[in-house]
């Protein structure tokens, strides 16, 4: 089996079958000043069925942090509630996320002060310490949500499988550009509508239909390989736009789960969407480059050509069943 086919198969089959649509679940630290140098702290830590990440926020030694409510266990997170007190303002003091460098998650930090200042920034395993800025920085908000958008799409394996299937179906650069543009436009519309409260759909059915959309495309690839004409092969942009509307609601669910700075919602929304597009472009360039390699590298046997759509369909079918059971 040639190297190109092996690479694509590895990308598909190496995914855990129980991988969910939105693998990126950063921790979230919300700090609200309620009186002079006194803060309510909400600490949301990602968890799995049997494990909670051992990470904690550490503040300047002059501050005291006391738990006010017992931890609450949710489906994907554990919520901790504290009160933070100190003799000085948080501005220009050091914030550290202990043990973050031993994990693979980010921490979104949201700080709101009584003077109206609002700070949003991202801490990562490679940078788990920061001096809280004295003045708000819009560029820091923009950079935070661009990074979150890129990470979300590159680790959102069901969205990537959908895009991969579109690339395998679409023939010709102009048609491919039209198809990807239609998908981008569609999910941008519903992402914006959902976050702004204009329209929304319940998460579990959306996730199930996203998996179903991938199964549908896998079946369409097999039809095309057999030479059977279909609307998908003739107008892939139409299918991409239709299902892209649902994928946008999926992106919105992830963004709302991550959290948005209330005073910077338009900026956060725009830059998260930009990050999603940048991640998608990177993936498209990678796959398009592989598919454009000389034909001597491509599989010659019919059964080899069928492996990829069957692999895509199998993974998506498992997700579909898993998500329906989870209703």
CSV table of C-alpha atoms in Angstrom, one decimal:
chain,number,residue,atom,x,y,z
A,1,UNK,CA,0.0,0.0,0.0
A,2,UNK,CA,1.5,3.4,-1.0
A,3,UNK,CA,2.6,6.0,1.5
A,4,UNK,CA,-0.1,8.5,0.7
A,5,UNK,CA,-2.9,6.1,1.4
A,6,UNK,CA,-1.2,4.9,4.5
A,7,UNK,CA,-0.9,8.5,5.8
A,8,UNK,CA,-4.6,9.2,5.2
A,9,UNK,CA,-5.6,5.9,6.7
A,10,UNK,CA,-3.5,6.6,9.8
A,11,UNK,CA,-5.2,10.0,10.2
A,12,UNK,CA,-8.6,8.3,10.1
A,13,UNK,CA,-8.1,5.0,12.0
A,14,UNK,CA,-5.7,6.4,14.6
A,15,UNK,CA,-8.6,8.4,16.0
A,16,UNK,CA,-10.2,6.9,19.1
A,17,UNK,CA,-13.7,5.7,18.2
A,18,UNK,CA,-15.1,7.5,21.2
A,19,UNK,CA,-13.5,10.8,20.2
A,20,UNK,CA,-16.2,13.6,20.4
A,21,UNK,CA,-16.8,16.5,18.1
A,22,UNK,CA,-15.2,19.1,20.3
A,23,UNK,CA,-12.1,17.6,21.9
A,24,UNK,CA,-10.7,21.0,22.9
A,25,UNK,CA,-12.1,21.7,26.4
A,26,UNK,CA,-10.0,24.4,28.1
A,27,UNK,CA,-10.2,25.0,31.8
A,28,UNK,CA,-11.9,28.3,32.6
A,29,UNK,CA,-11.0,30.8,35.4
A,30,UNK,CA,-13.5,33.6,36.0
A,31,UNK,CA,-12.6,36.3,38.5
A,32,UNK,CA,-15.2,39.0,39.4
A,33,UNK,CA,-14.3,41.9,41.8
A,34,UNK,CA,-17.3,42.3,44.1
A,35,UNK,CA,-15.8,44.9,46.5
A,36,UNK,CA,-12.4,46.6,46.9
A,37,UNK,CA,-9.8,43.8,46.5
A,38,UNK,CA,-12.4,41.1,47.1
A,39,UNK,CA,-13.2,38.7,44.3
A,40,UNK,CA,-15.6,35.8,43.5
A,41,UNK,CA,-13.7,33.1,41.7
A,42,UNK,CA,-15.2,30.3,39.5
A,43,UNK,CA,-12.7,27.6,38.5
A,44,UNK,CA,-14.0,25.1,35.9
A,45,UNK,CA,-11.7,22.1,35.3
A,46,UNK,CA,-12.2,19.5,32.5
A,47,UNK,CA,-12.8,16.0,33.6
A,48,UNK,CA,-13.3,12.5,32.1
A,49,UNK,CA,-15.4,9.6,33.4
A,50,UNK,CA,-12.7,8.7,35.9
A,51,UNK,CA,-10.2,11.6,36.1
A,52,UNK,CA,-10.2,15.3,37.0
A,53,UNK,CA,-7.1,17.4,35.9
A,54,UNK,CA,-4.9,18.2,38.9
A,55,UNK,CA,-4.5,21.9,38.1
A,56,UNK,CA,-5.0,24.9,40.4
A,57,UNK,CA,-4.8,28.7,40.2
A,58,UNK,CA,-2.1,30.3,42.3
A,59,UNK,CA,-2.2,34.0,43.2
A,60,UNK,CA,0.3,36.4,44.9
A,61,UNK,CA,1.2,35.3,48.4
A,62,UNK,CA,-0.6,38.3,49.9
A,63,UNK,CA,-3.9,36.9,48.7
A,64,UNK,CA,-6.0,34.3,50.5
A,65,UNK,CA,-8.3,31.9,48.5
A,66,UNK,CA,-11.1,30.2,50.4
A,67,UNK,CA,-13.7,27.7,49.1
A,68,UNK,CA,-17.3,29.0,49.4
A,69,UNK,CA,-19.3,26.2,47.8
A,70,UNK,CA,-18.7,22.5,47.6
A,71,UNK,CA,-17.4,21.3,44.2
A,72,UNK,CA,-20.1,20.6,41.7
A,73,UNK,CA,-19.6,17.7,39.2
A,74,UNK,CA,-20.9,18.2,35.7
A,75,UNK,CA,-20.8,16.0,32.7
A,76,UNK,CA,-17.5,17.3,31.4
A,77,UNK,CA,-16.3,19.6,34.1
A,78,UNK,CA,-15.9,20.1,37.9
A,79,UNK,CA,-16.9,23.5,39.2
A,80,UNK,CA,-15.0,25.1,42.1
A,81,UNK,CA,-16.2,28.3,43.8
A,82,UNK,CA,-13.9,30.5,45.9
A,83,UNK,CA,-13.5,33.9,47.4
A,84,UNK,CA,-10.2,35.7,46.9
A,85,UNK,CA,-9.1,38.5,49.2
A,86,UNK,CA,-6.0,40.6,49.3
A,87,UNK,CA,-4.5,44.0,50.4
A,88,UNK,CA,-4.0,45.1,46.8
A,89,UNK,CA,-5.5,44.9,43.3
A,90,UNK,CA,-4.9,41.9,41.1
A,91,UNK,CA,-3.5,44.2,38.4
A,92,UNK,CA,0.3,43.8,38.1
A,93,UNK,CA,0.3,40.7,40.3
A,94,UNK,CA,1.3,37.2,39.1
A,95,UNK,CA,-1.2,34.5,38.2
A,96,UNK,CA,0.0,30.9,37.8
A,97,UNK,CA,-1.8,27.7,36.9
A,98,UNK,CA,-0.1,25.0,38.9
A,99,UNK,CA,0.7,21.7,37.1
A,100,UNK,CA,-0.6,23.1,33.8
A,101,UNK,CA,2.7,22.3,32.2
A,102,UNK,CA,2.0,18.6,32.9
A,103,UNK,CA,-1.2,18.6,30.8
A,104,UNK,CA,-2.3,19.2,27.3
A,105,UNK,CA,-5.1,21.8,28.0
A,106,UNK,CA,-5.3,25.6,27.9
A,107,UNK,CA,-6.9,27.9,30.5
A,108,UNK,CA,-9.1,30.7,29.5
A,109,UNK,CA,-8.9,33.5,32.1
A,110,UNK,CA,-11.6,36.2,32.4
A,111,UNK,CA,-11.1,39.0,35.0
A,112,UNK,CA,-13.7,41.8,35.6
A,113,UNK,CA,-12.8,44.6,37.9
A,114,UNK,CA,-15.0,47.2,39.7
A,115,UNK,CA,-13.5,50.0,37.7
A,116,UNK,CA,-15.0,48.5,34.5
A,117,UNK,CA,-11.8,47.0,33.2
A,118,UNK,CA,-12.0,43.6,31.7
A,119,UNK,CA,-9.2,41.2,30.9
A,120,UNK,CA,-9.3,38.0,28.8
A,121,UNK,CA,-6.2,35.9,28.0
A,122,UNK,CA,-5.1,32.3,27.5
A,123,UNK,CA,-2.6,30.4,29.6
A,124,UNK,CA,-1.1,27.2,28.0
A,125,UNK,CA,1.1,24.3,29.1
A,126,UNK,CA,4.1,26.1,27.6
A,127,UNK,CA,3.2,29.4,29.4
A,128,UNK,CA,1.4,28.8,32.6
A,129,UNK,CA,2.2,32.1,34.3
A,130,UNK,CA,1.3,35.7,33.6
A,131,UNK,CA,1.4,39.2,35.2
A,132,UNK,CA,-2.2,40.4,35.2
A,133,UNK,CA,-2.2,43.5,32.9
A,134,UNK,CA,-2.9,46.9,34.3
A,135,UNK,CA,-5.0,48.0,31.3
A,136,UNK,CA,-7.3,45.8,29.1
A,137,UNK,CA,-5.7,44.7,25.8
A,138,UNK,CA,-8.0,43.9,22.8
A,139,UNK,CA,-5.2,42.2,21.0
A,140,UNK,CA,-4.8,39.8,23.8
A,141,UNK,CA,-8.5,38.9,23.5
A,142,UNK,CA,-8.2,38.5,19.7
A,143,UNK,CA,-5.1,36.3,20.0
A,144,UNK,CA,-6.7,34.2,22.6
A,145,UNK,CA,-9.8,33.3,20.5
A,146,UNK,CA,-7.8,32.9,17.3
A,147,UNK,CA,-5.7,30.2,19.1
A,148,UNK,CA,-8.8,28.6,20.5
A,149,UNK,CA,-10.4,28.5,17.0
A,150,UNK,CA,-7.4,26.9,15.4
A,151,UNK,CA,-7.1,24.3,18.1
A,152,UNK,CA,-10.8,23.6,18.0
A,153,UNK,CA,-10.9,22.8,14.3
A,154,UNK,CA,-7.6,20.8,14.2
A,155,UNK,CA,-8.8,18.7,17.2
A,156,UNK,CA,-12.4,18.6,16.1
A,157,UNK,CA,-12.1,15.3,14.3
A,158,UNK,CA,-15.6,15.0,13.0
A,159,UNK,CA,-15.4,18.4,11.3
A,160,UNK,CA,-12.0,17.3,9.8
A,161,UNK,CA,-13.5,14.1,8.5
A,162,UNK,CA,-16.4,16.0,6.9
A,163,UNK,CA,-13.9,18.3,5.1
A,164,UNK,CA,-11.7,15.4,4.1
A,165,UNK,CA,-14.8,13.7,2.5
A,166,UNK,CA,-15.6,16.9,0.6
A,167,UNK,CA,-12.1,17.0,-0.8
A,168,UNK,CA,-12.3,13.4,-2.0
A,169,UNK,CA,-15.7,14.1,-3.7
A,170,UNK,CA,-14.8,17.5,-5.3
A,171,UNK,CA,-12.9,17.4,-8.6
A,172,UNK,CA,-11.2,20.6,-9.9
A,173,UNK,CA,-9.7,23.5,-8.0
A,174,UNK,CA,-12.5,26.0,-8.9
A,175,UNK,CA,-15.2,23.6,-7.7
A,176,UNK,CA,-13.2,22.8,-4.6
A,177,UNK,CA,-12.8,26.5,-3.8
A,178,UNK,CA,-16.5,27.0,-4.3
A,179,UNK,CA,-17.3,24.0,-2.0
A,180,UNK,CA,-15.0,25.1,0.8
A,181,UNK,CA,-16.3,28.7,0.6
A,182,UNK,CA,-19.9,27.4,0.8
A,183,UNK,CA,-19.0,25.3,3.9
A,184,UNK,CA,-17.2,28.3,5.5
A,185,UNK,CA,-20.1,30.7,4.8
A,186,UNK,CA,-22.7,28.3,6.2
A,187,UNK,CA,-21.0,27.5,9.5
A,188,UNK,CA,-20.1,31.2,10.0
A,189,UNK,CA,-23.7,32.2,9.7
A,190,UNK,CA,-25.1,29.7,12.2
A,191,UNK,CA,-22.1,30.1,14.6
A,192,UNK,CA,-22.8,33.9,14.7
A,193,UNK,CA,-26.6,33.5,15.0
A,194,UNK,CA,-26.3,31.0,17.8
A,195,UNK,CA,-23.8,33.0,19.9
A,196,UNK,CA,-25.7,36.2,19.4
A,197,UNK,CA,-29.0,34.5,20.5
A,198,UNK,CA,-30.7,34.9,17.1
A,199,UNK,CA,-31.1,31.1,16.5
A,200,UNK,CA,-30.1,27.9,18.3
A,201,UNK,CA,-30.5,24.2,18.3
A,202,UNK,CA,-30.1,21.6,21.1
A,203,UNK,CA,-26.5,20.2,21.1
A,204,UNK,CA,-27.0,16.4,21.2
A,205,UNK,CA,-29.2,16.2,18.0
A,206,UNK,CA,-26.8,18.6,16.2
A,207,UNK,CA,-23.9,16.4,17.1
A,208,UNK,CA,-25.7,13.3,15.9
A,209,UNK,CA,-26.7,14.9,12.6
A,210,UNK,CA,-23.0,16.0,12.1
A,211,UNK,CA,-22.0,12.4,12.4
A,212,UNK,CA,-24.8,11.4,10.0
A,213,UNK,CA,-23.5,14.0,7.5
A,214,UNK,CA,-20.1,12.3,7.4
A,215,UNK,CA,-21.8,8.8,6.9
A,216,UNK,CA,-23.7,10.4,4.0
A,217,UNK,CA,-20.6,11.7,2.3
A,218,UNK,CA,-18.7,8.4,2.8
A,219,UNK,CA,-21.6,6.7,0.9
A,220,UNK,CA,-21.4,9.4,-1.8
A,221,UNK,CA,-17.7,8.7,-2.3
A,222,UNK,CA,-18.5,5.1,-2.9
A,223,UNK,CA,-21.2,6.0,-5.4
A,224,UNK,CA,-18.8,8.3,-7.3
A,225,UNK,CA,-16.2,5.5,-7.4
A,226,UNK,CA,-18.8,3.3,-9.1
A,227,UNK,CA,-19.6,6.0,-11.6
A,228,UNK,CA,-23.1,6.6,-10.3
A,229,UNK,CA,-24.1,10.3,-10.8
A,230,UNK,CA,-25.4,12.2,-7.8
A,231,UNK,CA,-26.3,15.7,-6.7
A,232,UNK,CA,-23.3,15.7,-4.4
A,233,UNK,CA,-20.8,15.0,-7.2
A,234,UNK,CA,-22.4,17.6,-9.5
A,235,UNK,CA,-23.0,20.3,-6.9
A,236,UNK,CA,-20.9,19.6,-3.8
A,237,UNK,CA,-21.1,23.2,-2.8
A,238,UNK,CA,-24.8,22.8,-2.1
A,239,UNK,CA,-24.3,19.8,0.1
A,240,UNK,CA,-21.4,21.6,1.9
A,241,UNK,CA,-23.6,24.7,2.6
A,242,UNK,CA,-26.5,22.6,3.8
A,243,UNK,CA,-24.5,20.5,6.3
A,244,UNK,CA,-22.3,23.5,7.1
A,245,UNK,CA,-25.3,25.2,8.7
A,246,UNK,CA,-25.4,22.3,11.2
A,247,UNK,CA,-21.7,22.3,11.8
A,248,UNK,CA,-21.9,26.0,12.7
A,249,UNK,CA,-24.3,25.1,15.5
A,250,UNK,CA,-21.7,22.5,16.7
A,251,UNK,CA,-19.0,25.2,16.7
A,252,UNK,CA,-21.3,27.5,18.6
A,253,UNK,CA,-21.9,24.9,21.3
A,254,UNK,CA,-18.1,24.5,21.8
A,255,UNK,CA,-17.6,28.3,21.9
A,256,UNK,CA,-20.3,28.7,24.5
A,257,UNK,CA,-18.9,25.9,26.5
A,258,UNK,CA,-15.5,27.6,26.4
A,259,UNK,CA,-16.9,30.9,27.5
A,260,UNK,CA,-17.1,34.4,26.1
A,261,UNK,CA,-15.9,37.8,27.5
A,262,UNK,CA,-19.3,39.6,27.9
A,263,UNK,CA,-17.8,43.0,27.0
A,264,UNK,CA,-15.9,41.7,23.9
A,265,UNK,CA,-18.4,39.2,22.4
A,266,UNK,CA,-18.2,40.6,18.8
A,267,UNK,CA,-14.4,40.6,18.9
A,268,UNK,CA,-14.2,37.1,20.5
A,269,UNK,CA,-16.7,35.7,18.0
A,270,UNK,CA,-15.0,37.2,15.0
A,271,UNK,CA,-11.5,36.0,16.0
A,272,UNK,CA,-12.7,32.5,17.0
A,273,UNK,CA,-14.3,32.2,13.6
A,274,UNK,CA,-11.1,33.4,12.0
A,275,UNK,CA,-9.1,30.8,13.9
A,276,UNK,CA,-11.5,28.1,12.8
A,277,UNK,CA,-11.0,29.2,9.2
A,278,UNK,CA,-7.2,29.3,9.5
A,279,UNK,CA,-7.2,25.8,10.9
A,280,UNK,CA,-9.4,24.6,8.2
A,281,UNK,CA,-7.2,26.2,5.5
A,282,UNK,CA,-4.2,24.4,6.9
A,283,UNK,CA,-5.9,21.1,6.8
A,284,UNK,CA,-7.2,21.7,3.2
A,285,UNK,CA,-3.8,22.6,2.0
A,286,UNK,CA,-2.3,19.5,3.6
A,287,UNK,CA,-4.9,17.1,2.1
A,288,UNK,CA,-5.0,18.9,-1.2
A,289,UNK,CA,-1.2,18.6,-1.5
A,290,UNK,CA,-1.4,14.8,-0.8
A,291,UNK,CA,-4.1,14.3,-3.3
A,292,UNK,CA,-2.1,16.2,-6.0
A,293,UNK,CA,0.9,13.9,-5.8
A,294,UNK,CA,1.8,12.0,-9.0
A,295,UNK,CA,-0.7,9.3,-9.9
A,296,UNK,CA,2.0,6.7,-9.6
A,297,UNK,CA,1.7,7.2,-5.8
A,298,UNK,CA,-2.0,6.7,-5.7
A,299,UNK,CA,-3.7,3.3,-5.1
A,300,UNK,CA,-4.3,1.2,-8.3
A,301,UNK,CA,-6.6,-1.5,-6.9
A,302,UNK,CA,-10.3,-0.8,-6.5
A,303,UNK,CA,-10.4,-2.4,-3.0
A,304,UNK,CA,-7.6,0.0,-1.9
A,305,UNK,CA,-9.6,3.0,-3.1
A,306,UNK,CA,-12.6,1.9,-1.1
A,307,UNK,CA,-10.7,1.7,2.2
A,308,UNK,CA,-10.8,5.4,3.0
A,309,UNK,CA,-14.6,6.0,2.5
A,310,UNK,CA,-15.3,2.8,4.4
A,311,UNK,CA,-13.0,3.9,7.2
A,312,UNK,CA,-14.6,7.4,7.3
A,313,UNK,CA,-18.1,5.9,7.3
A,314,UNK,CA,-17.2,3.3,10.0
A,315,UNK,CA,-15.9,6.0,12.4
A,316,UNK,CA,-18.8,8.3,11.7
A,317,UNK,CA,-21.3,5.5,12.2
A,318,UNK,CA,-19.9,4.7,15.6
A,319,UNK,CA,-20.1,8.4,16.6
A,320,UNK,CA,-23.7,8.5,15.3
A,321,UNK,CA,-24.8,5.5,17.4
A,322,UNK,CA,-22.9,6.8,20.5
A,323,UNK,CA,-24.5,10.2,20.3
A,324,UNK,CA,-28.0,8.9,19.8
A,325,UNK,CA,-27.6,6.6,22.8
A,326,UNK,CA,-26.4,9.7,24.8
A,327,UNK,CA,-29.7,11.6,24.2
